[in-house]
Amino acid sequence: MARLVMKFGGTSVADIDRIRNVARHVKREVDAGHEVAVVVSAMSGTTNKLVEWCREASSLYDTREYDAVVASGEQVTAGLLAIALEGIGVNARSWQGWQIPILTSNVHGSARIRDIDGAELIQRFKERKEVAVVAGFQGLHKETDRITTLGRGGSDTSAVAIAAAIRADRCDIYTDVDGVYTTDPRVVPRAQRLDKIAYEEMLELASLGAKVMQVRSVELGMVHNVRIFVRSSFDRPEDIDPHKNPPGTLICEEDEIVEQQTVTGIAFSRDEAQISIRQVQDKPGVAAAIFGPLSEANINVDMIVQNVSADGKTTDLTFTVPAADYQRSLDTIAKAKGAIGYTRLDGATDVAKISVIGIGMRSHAGVAAQAFSALAERSINIRAITTSEIKFSLLIDAAFTELAVRTLHSLYGLDKTAP
Ligand code: ADP
Ligand code: ASP
Ligand code: MG
């Protein structure tokens, strides 16, 4: 007997038929003798619709009310799945975040989980053989007694946090792809499924644009050592052989991965904006004058490139910010113009960041250099570069995103060979 968390994303619960399919997946595990907690997302498209309604109601909405609205999508699917389970003879009860409770910070819209008491769920496994169906994405800020949400994609984080709280043997993330691929399989059909990926690599992939797992869920998995298995919900439950390992990707400790490639995966993000400040005074304190106000405005600056000054007096400085913060960043810099001293402020939002990730890069030199020549051969201009121990990122024109990802995917030998 094992204790499992099974998480189903939006497309997996998109309508009643799919919810019934999910119920059969859950029954399969219950029949095998396992204790099961299920975490569900809202039906696909629902959260987007709810977010849109908040914006339509008022552009300056209160984020406490935003959370009250957007958390409702998961309330529906948790209830529906509990009904579907009962309908096929599985004992089940739905749980909203506040009922467990899943306690969080009060940063409405992207709250962090602080604590979950799994005792009652465990007791119900034992005493009633009851499946817990938990609404993902939502929590409670105890001091103010308000509903919170965990940021887009947050049901992954609910699932991993519950797995840690009930000491589950595994956290299965059922989604619309059958695992984590070398890059988004919708963009590169020749992407390959990885059997295993290290937490650290998955963390980079997720934070650099691969939305298959929310970043915080991977962080939590790493800290609490939760075995996370990404697999497809579209397989028919009846076709799954309980004695065989299903297709999927295990997110685990680096030591468990025997054959380590130099490059494991490629992520990309179009949610970037570039800002260039021209002819900045080349003197001590200027970087602080620029990045201080941005940080005070809670704007995350990512890639930073400063040119060497030709005349010893002025230089150009380029950096990236999330596209959503673009206008706010320009306004913040313009306000600080007096302290910074520059002649012109340029920006672009039609840029994309391509990132190449692999733990193997720690021990291999020249990996990034190969990318520079491969992109140059395709006449793709690189606007900015950043590197760290296990990844490097390149900023390019958004129009070339797919070409660049495919080029690098082939370059590093990640393409699937024809069957
Ligand atoms: P869910 O609704 O189940 O949470 P998401 O849409 O959040 O699912 O995440 C799954 C999607 O992530 C896939 O459909 C795929 O397009 C995308 N994706 C991006 N990068 C990758 C990757 N490296 N491996 C697998 N899927 C990826
Ligand atoms: N429903 C939420 C979203 O769309 C949470 C999730 O699906 O993980 O962001
Ligand atoms: Mg998701």
XYZ file of C-alpha atoms in Angstrom, residues 182-191 263 265-268 270 354-356 371 374-375 378 380 396 399-416:
43
model
C 13.483 18.360 -23.791
C 11.460 21.414 -24.820
C 7.768 22.245 -25.322
C 6.569 19.383 -27.564
C 3.932 21.682 -29.053
C 6.666 23.863 -30.533
C 9.235 21.185 -31.355
C 7.539 17.948 -32.413
C 10.919 16.212 -32.266
C 11.284 16.935 -28.540
C 22.190 19.769 -22.138
C 16.386 20.931 -22.035
C 15.545 24.253 -23.641
C 13.016 26.736 -22.321
C 11.748 29.933 -23.872
C 8.082 35.678 -24.791
C 15.807 31.300 -24.997
C 17.495 29.303 -22.216
C 19.611 26.177 -22.455
C 24.955 28.269 -29.668
C 24.632 28.169 -34.709
C 22.365 31.211 -34.307
C 20.728 31.504 -39.180
C 19.638 35.476 -35.576
C 16.605 37.549 -29.374
C 9.964 36.506 -34.434
C 12.860 34.041 -34.354
C 11.788 32.169 -31.201
C 10.751 28.903 -32.818
C 13.642 28.858 -35.276
C 16.132 29.476 -32.466
C 14.627 26.798 -30.197
C 14.630 24.234 -33.012
C 18.180 25.135 -34.048
C 19.528 24.731 -30.513
C 17.479 21.582 -29.927
C 19.198 19.932 -32.916
C 22.582 21.427 -32.087
C 22.672 19.773 -28.658
C 21.524 16.394 -29.972
C 18.085 16.516 -28.342
C 16.017 15.692 -31.459
C 14.156 12.421 -31.427
